[in-house]
Structure formats: structure tokens, C-alpha cells
PDB file of C-alpha atoms and ligand atoms in Angstrom:
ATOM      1  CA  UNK V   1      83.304  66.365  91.728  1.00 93.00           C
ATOM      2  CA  UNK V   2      86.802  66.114  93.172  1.00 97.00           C
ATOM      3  CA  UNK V   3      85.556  65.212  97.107  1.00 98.00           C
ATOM      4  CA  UNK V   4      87.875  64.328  99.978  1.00 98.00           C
ATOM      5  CA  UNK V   5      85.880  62.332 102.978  1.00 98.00           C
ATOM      6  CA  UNK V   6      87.039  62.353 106.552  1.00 98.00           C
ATOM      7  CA  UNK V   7      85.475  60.773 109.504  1.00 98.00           C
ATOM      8  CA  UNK V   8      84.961  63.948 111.597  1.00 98.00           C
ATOM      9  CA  UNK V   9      85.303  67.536 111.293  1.00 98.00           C
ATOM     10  CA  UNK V  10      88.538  67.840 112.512  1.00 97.00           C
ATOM     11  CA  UNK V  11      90.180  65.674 110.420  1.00 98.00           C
ATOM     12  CA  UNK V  12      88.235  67.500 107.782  1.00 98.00           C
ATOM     13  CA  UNK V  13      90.032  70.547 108.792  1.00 97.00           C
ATOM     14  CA  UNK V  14      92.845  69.107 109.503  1.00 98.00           C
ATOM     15  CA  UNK V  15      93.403  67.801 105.512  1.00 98.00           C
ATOM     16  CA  UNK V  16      92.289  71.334 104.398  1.00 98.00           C
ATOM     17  CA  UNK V  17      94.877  72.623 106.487  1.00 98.00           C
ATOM     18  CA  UNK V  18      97.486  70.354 104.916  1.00 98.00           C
ATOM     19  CA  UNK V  19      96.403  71.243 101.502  1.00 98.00           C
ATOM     20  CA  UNK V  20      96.490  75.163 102.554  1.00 98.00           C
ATOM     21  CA  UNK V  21     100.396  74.219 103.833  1.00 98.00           C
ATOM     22  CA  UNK V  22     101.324  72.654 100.635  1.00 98.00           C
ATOM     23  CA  UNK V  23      99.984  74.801  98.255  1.00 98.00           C
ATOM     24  CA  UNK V  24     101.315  77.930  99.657  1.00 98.00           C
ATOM     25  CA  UNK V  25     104.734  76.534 100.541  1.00 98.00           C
ATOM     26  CA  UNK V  26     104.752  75.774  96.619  1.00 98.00           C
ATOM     27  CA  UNK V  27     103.666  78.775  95.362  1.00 98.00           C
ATOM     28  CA  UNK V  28     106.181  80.661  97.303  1.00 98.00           C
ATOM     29  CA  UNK V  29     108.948  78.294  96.117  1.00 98.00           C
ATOM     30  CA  UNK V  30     107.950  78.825  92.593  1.00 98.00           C
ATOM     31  CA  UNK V  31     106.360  82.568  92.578  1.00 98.00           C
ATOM     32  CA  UNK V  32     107.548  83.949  95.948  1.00 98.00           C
ATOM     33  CA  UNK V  33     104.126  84.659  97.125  1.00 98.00           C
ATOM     34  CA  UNK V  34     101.012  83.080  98.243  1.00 99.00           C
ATOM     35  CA  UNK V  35      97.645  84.798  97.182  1.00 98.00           C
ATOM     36  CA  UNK V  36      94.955  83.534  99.243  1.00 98.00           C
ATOM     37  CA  UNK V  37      91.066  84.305  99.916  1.00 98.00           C
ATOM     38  CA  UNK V  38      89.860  83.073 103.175  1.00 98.00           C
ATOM     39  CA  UNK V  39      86.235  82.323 104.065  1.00 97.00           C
ATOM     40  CA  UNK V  40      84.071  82.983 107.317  1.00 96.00           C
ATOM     41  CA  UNK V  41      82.196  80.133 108.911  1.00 95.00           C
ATOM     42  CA  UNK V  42      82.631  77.788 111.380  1.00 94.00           C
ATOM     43  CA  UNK V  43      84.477  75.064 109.146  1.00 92.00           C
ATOM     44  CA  UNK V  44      86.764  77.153 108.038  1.00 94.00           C
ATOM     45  CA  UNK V  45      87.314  78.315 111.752  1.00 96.00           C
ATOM     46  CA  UNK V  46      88.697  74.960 112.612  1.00 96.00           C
ATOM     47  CA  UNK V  47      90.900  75.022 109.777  1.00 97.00           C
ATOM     48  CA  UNK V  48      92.199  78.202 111.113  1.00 98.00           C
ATOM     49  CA  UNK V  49      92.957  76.300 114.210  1.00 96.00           C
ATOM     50  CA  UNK V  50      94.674  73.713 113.050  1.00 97.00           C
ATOM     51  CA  UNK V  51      96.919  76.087 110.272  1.00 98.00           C
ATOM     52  CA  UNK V  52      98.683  78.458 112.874  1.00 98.00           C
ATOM     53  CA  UNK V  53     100.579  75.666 114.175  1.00 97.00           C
ATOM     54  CA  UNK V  54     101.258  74.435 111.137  1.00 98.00           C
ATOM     55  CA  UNK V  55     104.781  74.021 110.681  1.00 97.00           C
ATOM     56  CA  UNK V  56     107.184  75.395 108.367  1.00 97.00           C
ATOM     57  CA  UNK V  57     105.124  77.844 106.592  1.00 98.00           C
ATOM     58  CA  UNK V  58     106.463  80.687 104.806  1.00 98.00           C
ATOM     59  CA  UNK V  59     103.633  83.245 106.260  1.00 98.00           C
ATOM     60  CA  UNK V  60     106.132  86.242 105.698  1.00 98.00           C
ATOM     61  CA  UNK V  61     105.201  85.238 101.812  1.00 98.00           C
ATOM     62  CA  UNK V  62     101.971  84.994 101.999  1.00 98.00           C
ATOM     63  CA  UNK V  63      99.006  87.967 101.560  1.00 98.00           C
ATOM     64  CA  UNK V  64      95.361  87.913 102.865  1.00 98.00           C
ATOM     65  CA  UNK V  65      92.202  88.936 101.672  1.00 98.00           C
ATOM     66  CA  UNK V  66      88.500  87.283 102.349  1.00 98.00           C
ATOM     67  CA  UNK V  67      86.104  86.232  99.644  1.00 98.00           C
ATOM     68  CA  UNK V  68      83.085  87.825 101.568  1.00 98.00           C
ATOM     69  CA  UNK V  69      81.987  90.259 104.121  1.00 98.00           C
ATOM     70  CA  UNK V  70      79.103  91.260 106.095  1.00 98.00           C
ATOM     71  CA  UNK V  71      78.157  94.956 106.223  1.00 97.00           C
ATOM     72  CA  UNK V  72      80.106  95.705 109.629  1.00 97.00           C
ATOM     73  CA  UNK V  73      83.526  96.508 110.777  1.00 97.00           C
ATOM     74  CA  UNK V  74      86.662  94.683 112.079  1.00 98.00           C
ATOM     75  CA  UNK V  75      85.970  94.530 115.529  1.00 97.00           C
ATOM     76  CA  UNK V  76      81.605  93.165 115.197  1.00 98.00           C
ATOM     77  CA  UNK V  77      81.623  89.392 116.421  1.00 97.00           C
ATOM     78  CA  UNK V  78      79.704  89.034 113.030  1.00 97.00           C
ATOM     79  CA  UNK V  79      82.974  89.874 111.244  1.00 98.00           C
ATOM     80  CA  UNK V  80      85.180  87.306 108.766  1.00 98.00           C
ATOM     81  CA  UNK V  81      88.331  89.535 108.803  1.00 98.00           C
ATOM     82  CA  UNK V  82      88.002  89.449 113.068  1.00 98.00           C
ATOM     83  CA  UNK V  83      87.256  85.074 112.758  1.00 98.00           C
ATOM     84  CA  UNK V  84      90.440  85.097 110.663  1.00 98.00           C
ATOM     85  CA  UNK V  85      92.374  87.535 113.129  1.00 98.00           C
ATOM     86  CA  UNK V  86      91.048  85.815 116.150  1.00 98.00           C
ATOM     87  CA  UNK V  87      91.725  82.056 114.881  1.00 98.00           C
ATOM     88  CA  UNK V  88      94.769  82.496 112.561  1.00 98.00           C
ATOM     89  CA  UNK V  89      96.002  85.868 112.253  1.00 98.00           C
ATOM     90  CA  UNK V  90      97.229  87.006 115.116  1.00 98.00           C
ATOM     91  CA  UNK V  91      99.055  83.783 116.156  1.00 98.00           C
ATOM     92  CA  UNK V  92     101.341  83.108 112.728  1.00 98.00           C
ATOM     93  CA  UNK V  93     103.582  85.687 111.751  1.00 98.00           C
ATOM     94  CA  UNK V  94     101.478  87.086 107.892  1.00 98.00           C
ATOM     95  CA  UNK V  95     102.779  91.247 107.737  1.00 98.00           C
ATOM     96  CA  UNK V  96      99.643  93.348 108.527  1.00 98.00           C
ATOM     97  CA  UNK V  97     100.487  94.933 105.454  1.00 98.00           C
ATOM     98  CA  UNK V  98      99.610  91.563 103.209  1.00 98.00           C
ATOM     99  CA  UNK V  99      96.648  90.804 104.966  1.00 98.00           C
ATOM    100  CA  UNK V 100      93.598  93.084 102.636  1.00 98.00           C
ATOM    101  CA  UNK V 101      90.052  93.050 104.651  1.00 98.00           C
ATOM    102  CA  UNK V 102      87.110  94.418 102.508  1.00 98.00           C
ATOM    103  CA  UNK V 103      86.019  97.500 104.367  1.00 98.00           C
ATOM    104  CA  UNK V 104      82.177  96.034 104.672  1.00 97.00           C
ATOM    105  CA  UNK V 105      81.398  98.934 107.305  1.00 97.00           C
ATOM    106  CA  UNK V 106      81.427 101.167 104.373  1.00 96.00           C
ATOM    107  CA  UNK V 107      78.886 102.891 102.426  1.00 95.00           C
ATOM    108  CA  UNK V 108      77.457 102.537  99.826  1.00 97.00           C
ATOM    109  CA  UNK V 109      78.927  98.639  99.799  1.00 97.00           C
ATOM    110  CA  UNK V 110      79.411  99.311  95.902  1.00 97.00           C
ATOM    111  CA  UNK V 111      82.236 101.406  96.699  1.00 97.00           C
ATOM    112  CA  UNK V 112      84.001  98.856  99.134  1.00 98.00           C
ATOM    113  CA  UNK V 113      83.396  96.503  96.566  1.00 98.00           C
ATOM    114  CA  UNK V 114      85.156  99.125  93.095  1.00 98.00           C
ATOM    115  CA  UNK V 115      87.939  99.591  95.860  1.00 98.00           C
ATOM    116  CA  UNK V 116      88.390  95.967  97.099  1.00 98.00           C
ATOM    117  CA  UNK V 117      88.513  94.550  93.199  1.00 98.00           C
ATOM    118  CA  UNK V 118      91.304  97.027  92.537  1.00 98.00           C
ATOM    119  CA  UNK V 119      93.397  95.950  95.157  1.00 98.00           C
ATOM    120  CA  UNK V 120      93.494  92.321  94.283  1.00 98.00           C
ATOM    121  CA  UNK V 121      96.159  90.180  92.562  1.00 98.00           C
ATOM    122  CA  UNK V 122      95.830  89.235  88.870  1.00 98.00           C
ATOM    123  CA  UNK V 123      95.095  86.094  89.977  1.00 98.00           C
ATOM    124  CA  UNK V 124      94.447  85.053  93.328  1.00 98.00           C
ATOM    125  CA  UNK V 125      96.949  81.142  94.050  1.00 98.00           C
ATOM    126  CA  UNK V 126      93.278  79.846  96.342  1.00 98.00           C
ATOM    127  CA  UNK V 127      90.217  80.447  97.724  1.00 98.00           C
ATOM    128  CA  UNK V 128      88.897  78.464 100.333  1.00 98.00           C
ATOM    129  CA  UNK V 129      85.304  78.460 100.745  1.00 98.00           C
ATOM    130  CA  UNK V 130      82.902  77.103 102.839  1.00 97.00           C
ATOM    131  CA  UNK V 131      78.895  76.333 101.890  1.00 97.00           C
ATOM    132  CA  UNK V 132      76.079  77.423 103.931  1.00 96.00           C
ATOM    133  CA  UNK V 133      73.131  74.599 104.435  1.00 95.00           C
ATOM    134  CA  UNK V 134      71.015  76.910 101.552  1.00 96.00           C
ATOM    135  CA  UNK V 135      73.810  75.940  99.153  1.00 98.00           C
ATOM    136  CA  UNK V 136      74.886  79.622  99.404  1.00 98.00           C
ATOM    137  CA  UNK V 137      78.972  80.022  99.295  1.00 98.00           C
ATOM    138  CA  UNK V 138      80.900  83.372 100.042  1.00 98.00           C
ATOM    139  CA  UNK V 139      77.872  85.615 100.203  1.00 98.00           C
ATOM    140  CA  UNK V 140      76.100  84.436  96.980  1.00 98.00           C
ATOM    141  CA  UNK V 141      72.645  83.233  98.187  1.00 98.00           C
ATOM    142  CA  UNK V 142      69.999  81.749  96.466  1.00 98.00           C
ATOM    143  CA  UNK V 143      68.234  84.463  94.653  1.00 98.00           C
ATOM    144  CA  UNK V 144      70.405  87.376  94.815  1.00 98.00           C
ATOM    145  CA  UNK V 145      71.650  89.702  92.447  1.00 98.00           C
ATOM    146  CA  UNK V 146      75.152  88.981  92.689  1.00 98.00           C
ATOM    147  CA  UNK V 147      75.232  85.229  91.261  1.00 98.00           C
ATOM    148  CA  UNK V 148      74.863  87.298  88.039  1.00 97.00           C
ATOM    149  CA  UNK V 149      77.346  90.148  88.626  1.00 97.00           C
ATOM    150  CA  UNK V 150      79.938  90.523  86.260  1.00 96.00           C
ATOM    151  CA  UNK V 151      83.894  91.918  87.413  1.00 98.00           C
ATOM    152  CA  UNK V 152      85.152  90.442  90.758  1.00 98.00           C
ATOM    153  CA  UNK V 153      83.535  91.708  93.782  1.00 98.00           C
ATOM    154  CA  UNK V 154      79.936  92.677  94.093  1.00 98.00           C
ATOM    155  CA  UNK V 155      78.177  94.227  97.276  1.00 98.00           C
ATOM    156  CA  UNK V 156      74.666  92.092  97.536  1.00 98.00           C
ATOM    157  CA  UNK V 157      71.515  92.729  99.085  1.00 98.00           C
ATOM    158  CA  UNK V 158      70.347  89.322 101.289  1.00 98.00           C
ATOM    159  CA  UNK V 159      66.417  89.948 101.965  1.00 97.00           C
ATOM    160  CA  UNK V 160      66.640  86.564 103.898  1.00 95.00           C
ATOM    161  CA  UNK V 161      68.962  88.313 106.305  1.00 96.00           C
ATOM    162  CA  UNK V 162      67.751  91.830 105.526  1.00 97.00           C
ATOM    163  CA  UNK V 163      71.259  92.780 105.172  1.00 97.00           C
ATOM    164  CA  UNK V 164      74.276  93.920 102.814  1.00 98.00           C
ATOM    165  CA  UNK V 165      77.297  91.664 102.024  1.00 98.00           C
ATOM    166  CA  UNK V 166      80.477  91.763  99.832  1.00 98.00           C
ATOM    167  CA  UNK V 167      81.697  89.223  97.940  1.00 98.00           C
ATOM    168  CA  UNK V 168      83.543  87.802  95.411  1.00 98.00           C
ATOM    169  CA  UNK V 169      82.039  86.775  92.169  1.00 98.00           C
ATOM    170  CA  UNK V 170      82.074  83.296  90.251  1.00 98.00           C
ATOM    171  CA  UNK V 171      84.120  84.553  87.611  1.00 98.00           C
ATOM    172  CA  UNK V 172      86.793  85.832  90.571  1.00 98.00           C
ATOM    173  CA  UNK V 173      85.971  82.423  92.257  1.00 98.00           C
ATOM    174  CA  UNK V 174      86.839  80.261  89.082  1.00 98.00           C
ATOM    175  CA  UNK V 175      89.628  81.966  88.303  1.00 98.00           C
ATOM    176  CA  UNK V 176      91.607  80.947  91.041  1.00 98.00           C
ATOM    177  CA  UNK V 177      94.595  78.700  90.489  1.00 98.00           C
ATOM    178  CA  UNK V 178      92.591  76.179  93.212  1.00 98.00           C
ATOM    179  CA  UNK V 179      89.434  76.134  95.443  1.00 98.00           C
ATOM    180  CA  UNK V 180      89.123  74.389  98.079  1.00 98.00           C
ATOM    181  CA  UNK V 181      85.411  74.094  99.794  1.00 98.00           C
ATOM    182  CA  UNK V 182      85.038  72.738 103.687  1.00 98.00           C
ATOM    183  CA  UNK V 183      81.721  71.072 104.325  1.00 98.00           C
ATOM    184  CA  UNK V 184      81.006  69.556 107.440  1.00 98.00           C
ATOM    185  CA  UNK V 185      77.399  68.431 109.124  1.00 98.00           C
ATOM    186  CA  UNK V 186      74.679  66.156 108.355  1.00 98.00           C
ATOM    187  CA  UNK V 187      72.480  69.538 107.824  1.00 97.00           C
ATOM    188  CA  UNK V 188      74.361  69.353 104.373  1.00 98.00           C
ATOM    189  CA  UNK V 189      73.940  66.477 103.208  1.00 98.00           C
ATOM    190  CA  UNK V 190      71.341  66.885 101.274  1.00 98.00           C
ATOM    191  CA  UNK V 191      72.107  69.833  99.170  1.00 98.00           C
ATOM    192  CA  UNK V 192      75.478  68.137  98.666  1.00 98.00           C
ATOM    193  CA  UNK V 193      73.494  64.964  97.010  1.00 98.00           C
ATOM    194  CA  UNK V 194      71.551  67.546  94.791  1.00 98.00           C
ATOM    195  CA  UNK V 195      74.816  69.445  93.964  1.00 97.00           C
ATOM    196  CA  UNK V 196      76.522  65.871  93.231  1.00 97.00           C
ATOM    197  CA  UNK V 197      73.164  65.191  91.422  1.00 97.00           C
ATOM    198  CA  UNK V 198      73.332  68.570  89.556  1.00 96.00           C
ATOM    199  CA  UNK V 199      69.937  69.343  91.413  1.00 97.00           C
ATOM    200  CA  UNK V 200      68.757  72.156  93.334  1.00 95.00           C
ATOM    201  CA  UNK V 201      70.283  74.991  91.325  1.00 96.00           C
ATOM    202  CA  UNK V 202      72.226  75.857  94.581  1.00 98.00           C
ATOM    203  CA  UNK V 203      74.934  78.481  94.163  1.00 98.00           C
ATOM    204  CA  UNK V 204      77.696  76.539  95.124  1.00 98.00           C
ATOM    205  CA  UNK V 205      77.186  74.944  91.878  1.00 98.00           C
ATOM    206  CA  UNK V 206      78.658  77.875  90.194  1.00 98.00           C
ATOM    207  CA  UNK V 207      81.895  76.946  91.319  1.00 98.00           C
ATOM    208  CA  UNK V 208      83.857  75.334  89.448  1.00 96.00           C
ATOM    209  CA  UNK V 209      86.943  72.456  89.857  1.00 96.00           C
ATOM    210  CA  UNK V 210      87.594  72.792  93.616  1.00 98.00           C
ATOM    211  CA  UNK V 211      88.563  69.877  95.698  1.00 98.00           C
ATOM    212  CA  UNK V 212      85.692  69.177  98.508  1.00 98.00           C
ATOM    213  CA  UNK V 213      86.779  68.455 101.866  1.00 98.00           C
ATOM    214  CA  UNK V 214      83.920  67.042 103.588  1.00 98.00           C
ATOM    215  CA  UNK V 215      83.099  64.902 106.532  1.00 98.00           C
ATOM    216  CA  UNK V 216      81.162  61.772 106.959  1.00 98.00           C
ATOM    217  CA  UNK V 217      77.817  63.524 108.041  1.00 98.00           C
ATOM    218  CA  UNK V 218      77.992  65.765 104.836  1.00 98.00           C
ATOM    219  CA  UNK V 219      78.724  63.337 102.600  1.00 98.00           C
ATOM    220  CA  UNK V 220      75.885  60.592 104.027  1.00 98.00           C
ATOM    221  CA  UNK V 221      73.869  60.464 101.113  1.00 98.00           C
ATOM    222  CA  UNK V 222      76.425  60.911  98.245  1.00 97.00           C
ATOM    223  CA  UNK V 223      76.452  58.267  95.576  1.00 89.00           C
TER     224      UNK V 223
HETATM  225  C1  LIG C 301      79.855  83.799 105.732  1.00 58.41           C
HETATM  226  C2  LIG C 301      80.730  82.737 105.112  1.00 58.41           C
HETATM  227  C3  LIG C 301      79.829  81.670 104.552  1.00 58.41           C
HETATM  228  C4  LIG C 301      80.223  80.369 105.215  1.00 58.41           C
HETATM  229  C5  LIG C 301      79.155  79.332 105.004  1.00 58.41           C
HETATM  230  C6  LIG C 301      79.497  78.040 105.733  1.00 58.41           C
HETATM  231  O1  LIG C 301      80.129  85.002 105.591  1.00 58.41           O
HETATM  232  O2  LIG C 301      78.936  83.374 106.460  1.00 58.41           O
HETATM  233  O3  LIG C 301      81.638  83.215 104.227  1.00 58.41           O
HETATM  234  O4  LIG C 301      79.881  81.553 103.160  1.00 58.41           O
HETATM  235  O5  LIG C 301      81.461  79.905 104.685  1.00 58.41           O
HETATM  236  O6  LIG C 301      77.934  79.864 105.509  1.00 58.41           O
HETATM  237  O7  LIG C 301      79.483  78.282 107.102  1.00 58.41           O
HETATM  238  P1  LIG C 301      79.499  77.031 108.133  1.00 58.41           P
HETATM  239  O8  LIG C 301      80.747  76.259 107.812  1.00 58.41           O
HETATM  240  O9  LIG C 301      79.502  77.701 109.479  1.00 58.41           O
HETATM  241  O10 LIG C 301      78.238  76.256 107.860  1.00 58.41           O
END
């Protein structure tokens, strides 16, 4: 596992933020766009914070979308598209028109999910995710259908949360040019271990060659 450790969370954020900054300024130079999937959460959300004063970022190159959803609409509090808008989006200067939010409000999810997939780049440049302390990333939980869905986004039933979620799939996960996953807390540590460990069977595990960014407390019983 490719991890990065930083003493807190904000300097966790801080060198996800960095790599976000490079990345994108790169991919513009050489492709004149930047394709990225953001992620809700509350690492991610510092990220956010530290990225729209990031300086000289080409954000009139870059395009939107979110690797998962919850089953409401743009303005709920529960919302990833309204974190994003709230903590990035409406302070840097990304067209509305290149930022994609899966419509999770609609029903059935299925066809949010047939509509969102079609709307996607060939290949998305990143994906930042973040991992929940089940070991769940995007919206793939233990024990739901969509850790075996084939294409690129799946809507998914979560009986723990007796709700419906969209999200992206491994295969649309892994075939990102990078992947960058935020994990921050001592209440991770221990699924980290067993994913270091190859333990646990936790989703996350499905993911494949990111670059961890992870604090002290997460990464407190690592090898
Ligand atoms: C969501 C997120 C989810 C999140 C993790 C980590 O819709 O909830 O996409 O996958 O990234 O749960 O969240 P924390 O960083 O807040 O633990």
C-alpha cells in the first residue's frame, strides 16, 4: 500500500490538497482538462477547505462529478454535491456547466445511475475517496449488492441505513488514472491494520493502487 502519514488532519488534507493541485495542473498542461470525482465526508471536507485557496489552479479546466450520492437532492444537509458546493465550489471559479452531480433525488435510483454513467468521461484523471470506519468507500458497504455490480455506477440499497445510494463501481474506481483515499481518526485504525493485513474483507480493499493520505491516529497500528 502506497500510504502518506501526517501528524494531524489538517496536514492530512493539506498534502491531499497539494496532490489534487498538481495533478490537475498537469493534466490540463498535457490534456487540457481535469476529470475529477469528489467524495463526501468530513476528510474530504477539509481538503475542500484547504483547495479553494489553492493557488494557481486552472479550475476553468477542470469538470466535476462525485463518486457517490445519497438518495436526496442538492439543497438536503445530507447531500455530497451541496458539501462540495458549500466547501469548494462556490468559492473557486469551476463553470457550473463542468461540475456533473448525480441526480440521487431521483427515482427509481437505477435510472440516475444509466443516466449518470453516460455522462462520464472515458476515463475519469482521479477520484478521491474517503473510507467510512466499516471499511465502506463511496457508497459500497459491507454486504451490499453493488460491490458486485458490473458497468460504472450502480444505485445500492444500504439496510444498515435503510436507505438508497449511488455510486460508482470498482471497475469505474480502478480505472481512474489515480486515487487518492483521505483517512483520518483513531476510529480507523483498525480496519486500516486489517486492510494493510489483507484482513477483514472490507470494501475499501477493492480499490486498487491509490495513494493513502492518512493521519497519525489512523495509521496507529500499521506495521
Ligand atoms: C459518503 C461518503 C463516504 C465518506 C466516508 C468517510 O457519502 O458518506 O462518500 O464514502 O467518504 O464515509 O467519511 P469520513 O471522512 O467523514 O469518515
Amino acid at each position: 500500500m502506497n500510504i502518506r502519514t501526517f501528524p494531524t488532519p489538517e496536514l492530512t488534507a493539506a498534502a491531499a490538497a497539494e496532490a489534487f493541485a498538481q495533478t490537475a495542473r498537469a493534466a490540463v498542461r498535457d490534456r487540457g482538462a481535469f476529470h475529477v470525482a469528489l467524495s463526501g465526508g468530513s476528510t474530504p471536507k477539509l481538503m475542500y477547505k484547504v483547495l479553494r485557496d489553492m493557488p494557481e489552479m486552472p479550475w476553468q479546466s477542470v469538470h466535476i462529478y462525485f463518486s457517490d450520492e445519497r438518495s436526496v437532492g442538492p439543497d438536503s444537509p445530507d447531500s455530497n454535491y451541496r458539501l462540495a458546493q458549500d466547501e469548494l465550489l462556490n468559492h473557486v471559479p469551476v463553470p457550473p456547466a463542468q461540475v456533473h452531480r448525480m441526480a440521487g433525488e431521483v427515482e427509481p435510483l437505477e435510472t440516475a445511475a444509466k443516466a449518470y454513467a453516460a455522462l462520464l468521461p472515458a476515463q475519469l484523471d482521479a477520484v478521491l475517496l474517503g473510507m467510512g470506519d466499516d471499511g465502506h468507500t463511496a457508497s459500497l458497504f459491507p454486504g451490499t449488492a453493488a460491490l458486485n455490480a458490473g458497468g460504472r455506477v450502480a444505485a445500492n440499497f444500504v439496510p444498515r441505513l435503510d436507505t438508497g445510494r449511488l455510486t460508482f463501481t470498482f471497475a469505474e474506481i480502478n480505472a481512474a488514472r489515480e486515487c487518492w483515499i483521505l483517512v483520518t481518526g483513531a476510529g480507523k485504525a483498525g480496519v486500516l491494520r486489517q486492510v494493510q493485513r489483507g484482513e477483514g474483507g472490507h470494501p475499501i480493499a477493492g480499490v486498487r493502487d491509490a495513494v493513502w493520505f492518512i493521519d497519525a491516529a489512523a495509521g496507529a497500528e500499521l506495521q
